[in-house]
mmCIF file of C-alpha atoms in Angstrom:
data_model
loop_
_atom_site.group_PDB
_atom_site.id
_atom_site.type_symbol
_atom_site.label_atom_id
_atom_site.label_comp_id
_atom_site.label_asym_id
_atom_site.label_seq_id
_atom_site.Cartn_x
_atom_site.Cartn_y
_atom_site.Cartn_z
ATOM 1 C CA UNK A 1 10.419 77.548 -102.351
ATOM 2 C CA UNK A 2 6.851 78.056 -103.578
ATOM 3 C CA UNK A 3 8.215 78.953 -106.726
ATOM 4 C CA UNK A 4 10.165 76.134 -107.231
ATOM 5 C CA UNK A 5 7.125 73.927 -106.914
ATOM 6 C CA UNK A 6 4.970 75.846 -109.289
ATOM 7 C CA UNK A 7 7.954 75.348 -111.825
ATOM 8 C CA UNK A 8 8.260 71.717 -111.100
ATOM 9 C CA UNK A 9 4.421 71.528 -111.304
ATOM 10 C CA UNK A 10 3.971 73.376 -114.952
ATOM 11 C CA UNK A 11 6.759 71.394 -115.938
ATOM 12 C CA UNK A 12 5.242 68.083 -114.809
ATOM 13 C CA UNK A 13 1.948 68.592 -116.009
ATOM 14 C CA UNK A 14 3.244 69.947 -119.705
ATOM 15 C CA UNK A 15 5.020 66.459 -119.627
ATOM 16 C CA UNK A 16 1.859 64.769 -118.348
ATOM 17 C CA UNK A 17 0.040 66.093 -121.073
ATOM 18 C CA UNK A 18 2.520 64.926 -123.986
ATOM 19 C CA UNK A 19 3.046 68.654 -124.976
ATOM 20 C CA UNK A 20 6.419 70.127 -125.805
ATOM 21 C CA UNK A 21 7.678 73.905 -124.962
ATOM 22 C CA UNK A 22 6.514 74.838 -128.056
ATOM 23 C CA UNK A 23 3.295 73.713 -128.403
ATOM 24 C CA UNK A 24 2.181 75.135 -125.053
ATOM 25 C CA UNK A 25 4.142 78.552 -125.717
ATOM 26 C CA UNK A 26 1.842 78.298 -129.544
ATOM 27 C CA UNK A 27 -1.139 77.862 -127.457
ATOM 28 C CA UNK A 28 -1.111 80.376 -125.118
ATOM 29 C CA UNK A 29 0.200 83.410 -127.602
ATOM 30 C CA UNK A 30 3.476 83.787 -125.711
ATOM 31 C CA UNK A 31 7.536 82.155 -127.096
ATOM 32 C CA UNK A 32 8.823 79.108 -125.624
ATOM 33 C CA UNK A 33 11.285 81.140 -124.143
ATOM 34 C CA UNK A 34 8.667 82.632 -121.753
ATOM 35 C CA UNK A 35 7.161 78.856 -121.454
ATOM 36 C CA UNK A 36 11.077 77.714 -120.407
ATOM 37 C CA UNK A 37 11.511 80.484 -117.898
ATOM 38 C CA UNK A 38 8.440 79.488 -116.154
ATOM 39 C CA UNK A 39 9.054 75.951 -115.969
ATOM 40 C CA UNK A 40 12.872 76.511 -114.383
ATOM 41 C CA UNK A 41 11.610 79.267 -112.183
ATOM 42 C CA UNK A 42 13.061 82.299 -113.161
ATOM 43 C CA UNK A 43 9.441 83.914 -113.926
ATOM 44 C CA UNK A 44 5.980 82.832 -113.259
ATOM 45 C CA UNK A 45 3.444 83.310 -115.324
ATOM 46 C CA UNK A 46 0.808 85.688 -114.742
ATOM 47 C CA UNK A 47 -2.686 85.387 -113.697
ATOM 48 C CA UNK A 48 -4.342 85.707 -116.976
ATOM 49 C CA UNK A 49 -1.577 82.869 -118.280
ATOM 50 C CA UNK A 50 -2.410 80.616 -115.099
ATOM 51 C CA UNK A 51 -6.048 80.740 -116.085
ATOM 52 C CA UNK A 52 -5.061 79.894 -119.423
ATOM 53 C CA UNK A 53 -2.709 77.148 -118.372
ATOM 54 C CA UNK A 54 -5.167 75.629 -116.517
ATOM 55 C CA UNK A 55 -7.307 75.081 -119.544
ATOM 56 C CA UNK A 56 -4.530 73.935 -121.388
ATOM 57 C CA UNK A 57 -2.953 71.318 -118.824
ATOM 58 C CA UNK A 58 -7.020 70.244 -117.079
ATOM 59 C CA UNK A 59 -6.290 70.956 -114.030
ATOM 60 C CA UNK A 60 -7.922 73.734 -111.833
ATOM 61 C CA UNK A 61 -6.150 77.541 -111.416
ATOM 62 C CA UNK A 62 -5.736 76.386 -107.359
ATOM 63 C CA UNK A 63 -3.674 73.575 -108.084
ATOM 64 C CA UNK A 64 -1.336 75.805 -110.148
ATOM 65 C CA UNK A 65 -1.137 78.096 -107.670
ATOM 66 C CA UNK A 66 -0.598 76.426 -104.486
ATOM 67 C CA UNK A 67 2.044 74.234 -106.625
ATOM 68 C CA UNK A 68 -0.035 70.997 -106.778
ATOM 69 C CA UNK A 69 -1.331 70.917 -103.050
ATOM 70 C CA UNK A 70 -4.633 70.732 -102.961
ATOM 71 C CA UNK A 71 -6.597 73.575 -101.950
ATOM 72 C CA UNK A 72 -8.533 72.971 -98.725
ATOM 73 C CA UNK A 73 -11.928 74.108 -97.635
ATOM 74 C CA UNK A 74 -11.844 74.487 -93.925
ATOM 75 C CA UNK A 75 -15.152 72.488 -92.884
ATOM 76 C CA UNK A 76 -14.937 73.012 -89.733
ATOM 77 C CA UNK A 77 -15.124 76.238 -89.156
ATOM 78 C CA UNK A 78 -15.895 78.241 -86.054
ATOM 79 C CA UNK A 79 -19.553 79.178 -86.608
ATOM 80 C CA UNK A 80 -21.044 75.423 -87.659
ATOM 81 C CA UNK A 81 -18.628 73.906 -84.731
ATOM 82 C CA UNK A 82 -19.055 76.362 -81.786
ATOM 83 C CA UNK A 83 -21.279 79.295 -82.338
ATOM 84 C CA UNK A 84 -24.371 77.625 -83.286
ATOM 85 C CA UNK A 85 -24.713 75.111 -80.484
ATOM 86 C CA UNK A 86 -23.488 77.359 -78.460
ATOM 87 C CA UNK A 87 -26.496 80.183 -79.020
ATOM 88 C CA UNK A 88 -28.699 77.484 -79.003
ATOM 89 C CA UNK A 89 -27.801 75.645 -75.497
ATOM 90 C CA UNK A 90 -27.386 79.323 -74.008
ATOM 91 C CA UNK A 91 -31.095 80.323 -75.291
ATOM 92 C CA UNK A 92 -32.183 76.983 -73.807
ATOM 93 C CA UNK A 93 -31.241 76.688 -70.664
ATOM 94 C CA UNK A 94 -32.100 80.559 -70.387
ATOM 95 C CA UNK A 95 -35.349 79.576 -71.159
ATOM 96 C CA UNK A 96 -35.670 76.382 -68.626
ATOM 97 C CA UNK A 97 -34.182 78.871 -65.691
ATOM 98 C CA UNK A 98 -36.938 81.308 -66.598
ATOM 99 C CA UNK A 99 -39.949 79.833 -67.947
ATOM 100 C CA UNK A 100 -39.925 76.581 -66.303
ATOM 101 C CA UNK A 101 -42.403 76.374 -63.207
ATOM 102 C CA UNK A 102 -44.124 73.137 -63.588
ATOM 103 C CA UNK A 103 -42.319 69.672 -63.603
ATOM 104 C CA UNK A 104 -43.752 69.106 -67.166
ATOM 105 C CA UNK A 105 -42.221 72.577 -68.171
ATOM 106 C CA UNK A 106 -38.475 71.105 -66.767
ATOM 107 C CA UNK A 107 -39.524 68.041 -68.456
ATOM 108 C CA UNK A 108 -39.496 69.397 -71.689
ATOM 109 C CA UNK A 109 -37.122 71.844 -71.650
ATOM 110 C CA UNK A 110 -34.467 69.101 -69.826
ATOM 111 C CA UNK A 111 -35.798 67.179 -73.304
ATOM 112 C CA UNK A 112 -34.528 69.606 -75.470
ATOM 113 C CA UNK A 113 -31.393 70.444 -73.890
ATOM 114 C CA UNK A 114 -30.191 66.994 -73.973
ATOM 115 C CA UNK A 115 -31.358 67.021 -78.000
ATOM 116 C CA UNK A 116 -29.122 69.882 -78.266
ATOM 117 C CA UNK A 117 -26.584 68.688 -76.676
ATOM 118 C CA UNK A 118 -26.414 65.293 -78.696
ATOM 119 C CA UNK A 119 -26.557 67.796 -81.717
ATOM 120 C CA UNK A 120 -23.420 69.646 -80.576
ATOM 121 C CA UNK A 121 -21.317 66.267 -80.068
ATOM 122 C CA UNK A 122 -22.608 65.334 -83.572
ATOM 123 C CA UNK A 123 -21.570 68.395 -84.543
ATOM 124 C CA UNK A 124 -18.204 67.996 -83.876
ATOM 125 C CA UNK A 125 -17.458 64.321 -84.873
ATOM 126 C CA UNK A 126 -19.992 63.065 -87.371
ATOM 127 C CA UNK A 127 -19.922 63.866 -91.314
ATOM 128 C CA UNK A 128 -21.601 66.245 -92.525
ATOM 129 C CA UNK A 129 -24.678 64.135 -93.556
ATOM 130 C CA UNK A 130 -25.347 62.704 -90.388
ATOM 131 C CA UNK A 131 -25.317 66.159 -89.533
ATOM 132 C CA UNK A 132 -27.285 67.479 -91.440
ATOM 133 C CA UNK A 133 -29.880 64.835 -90.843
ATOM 134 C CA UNK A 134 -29.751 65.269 -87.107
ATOM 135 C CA UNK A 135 -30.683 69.364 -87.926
ATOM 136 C CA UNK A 136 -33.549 68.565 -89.683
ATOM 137 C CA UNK A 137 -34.894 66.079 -87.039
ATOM 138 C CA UNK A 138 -33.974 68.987 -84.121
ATOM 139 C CA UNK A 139 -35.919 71.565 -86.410
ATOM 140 C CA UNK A 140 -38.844 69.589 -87.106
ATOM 141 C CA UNK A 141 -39.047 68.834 -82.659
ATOM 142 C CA UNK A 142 -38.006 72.460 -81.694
ATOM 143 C CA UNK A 143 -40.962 73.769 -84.711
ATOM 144 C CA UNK A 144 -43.168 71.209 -83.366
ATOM 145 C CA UNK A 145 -42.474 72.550 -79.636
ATOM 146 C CA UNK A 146 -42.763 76.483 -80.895
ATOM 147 C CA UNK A 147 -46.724 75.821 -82.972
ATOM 148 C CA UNK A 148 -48.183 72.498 -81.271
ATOM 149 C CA UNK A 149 -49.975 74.289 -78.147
ATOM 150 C CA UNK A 150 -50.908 70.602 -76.394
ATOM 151 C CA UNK A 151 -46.561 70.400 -75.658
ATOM 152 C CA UNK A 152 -46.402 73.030 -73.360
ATOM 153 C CA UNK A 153 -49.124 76.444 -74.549
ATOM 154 C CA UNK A 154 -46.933 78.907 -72.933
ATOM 155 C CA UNK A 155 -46.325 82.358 -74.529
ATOM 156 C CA UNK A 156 -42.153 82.697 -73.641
ATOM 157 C CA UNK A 157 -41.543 78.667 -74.321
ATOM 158 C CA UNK A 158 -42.909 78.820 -77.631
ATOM 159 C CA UNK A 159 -40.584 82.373 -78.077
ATOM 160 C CA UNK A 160 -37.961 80.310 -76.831
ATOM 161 C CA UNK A 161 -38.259 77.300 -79.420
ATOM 162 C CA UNK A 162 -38.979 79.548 -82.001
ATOM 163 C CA UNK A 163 -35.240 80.981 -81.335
ATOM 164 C CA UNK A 164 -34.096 77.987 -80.815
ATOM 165 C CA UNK A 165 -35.508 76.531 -84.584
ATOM 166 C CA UNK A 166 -33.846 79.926 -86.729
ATOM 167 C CA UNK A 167 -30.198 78.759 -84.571
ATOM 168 C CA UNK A 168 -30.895 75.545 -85.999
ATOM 169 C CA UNK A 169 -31.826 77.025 -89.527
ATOM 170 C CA UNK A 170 -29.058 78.651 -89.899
ATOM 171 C CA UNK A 171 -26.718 75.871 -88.671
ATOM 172 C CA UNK A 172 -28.548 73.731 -91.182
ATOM 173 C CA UNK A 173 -28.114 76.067 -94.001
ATOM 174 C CA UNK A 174 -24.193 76.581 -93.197
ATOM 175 C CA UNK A 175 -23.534 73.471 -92.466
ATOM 176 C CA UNK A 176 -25.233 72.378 -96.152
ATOM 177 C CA UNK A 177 -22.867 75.319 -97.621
ATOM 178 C CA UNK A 178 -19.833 74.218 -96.155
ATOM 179 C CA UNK A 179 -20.586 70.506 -97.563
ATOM 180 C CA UNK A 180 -21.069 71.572 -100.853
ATOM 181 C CA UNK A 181 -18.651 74.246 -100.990
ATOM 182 C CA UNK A 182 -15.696 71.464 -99.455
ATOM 183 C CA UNK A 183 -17.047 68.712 -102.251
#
């Protein structure tokens, strides 16, 4: 089956291109025999030739290979969509069951919990800019918590945010990855 579709595929794009058997078969140092047997699917070519083919027809080494599907990036994958938030709400409320005494301290911690948890929902259903955009704002509030002693100057809260702002570094950095890498 898949090699049916790579066959079809080489064929199609040769034909696409306006090159004959020959031509192609010329340009790659191989006879048009070889160039024939690939395109009905009695051989494939090998990697070296798909490569070269590639070049030949403009079109990318994954599209030859996966037999003109294109290749997908999974986005979503379990560290951006799950992990991340996860560490972060866990080291949160951790830290409002621990360090909070004070109805300011629940204050702000409640605060922050409720940021993360607005991050997590926009984690899983907006793009990735919005997302990424929403990171930064969370990192500059949880950095602003962690070195602004006037929000709450407390020794294990400012440990906390400080954790809190390297989850959301490196949620910002994968999630910036994962954009470029799927684009």
């Amino acid at each position: 089956m898949v090699v049916a579709k790579i066959s079809e595929l080489l064929k199609h794009k040769r034909q696409e291109n306006g090159l004959t058997q020959a031509v192609v078969a010329k340009k790659l140092h191989v006879s048009r025999q070889a160039v024939s047997n690939w395109e009905t699917g009695r051989h494939l070519p090998d990697v070296i030739l798909i490569k070269k083919l590639a070049n030949v027809y403009g079109t990318t080494t994954d599209e030859l290979i996966s037999g003109g599907e294109k290749a997908k990036v999974e986005k979503s994958n379990f560290t951006i969509t799950l992990l991340y938030p996860l560490l972060l709400l866990i080291t949160l409320i951790t830290g409002r069951l621990t360090i909070a005494s004070n109805s300011r301290a629940l204050l702000v911690m409640d605060g922050l919990i409720l940021l993360s948890v607005i991050l997590v929902f926009l984690t899983k259903f907006a793009d990735s800019k919005i997302q990424i955009l929403m990171q930064i704002c969370s990192l500059t509030v949880f950095l602003s918590c962690t070195f602004i002693n006037d929000i709450l100057n407390d020794f294990s809260f400012q440990t906390t945010t400080f954790i809190s702002s390297l989850i959301l570094l490196w949620q910002l950095f994968s999630t910036y990855y994962y954009q470029k890498r799927s684009s």
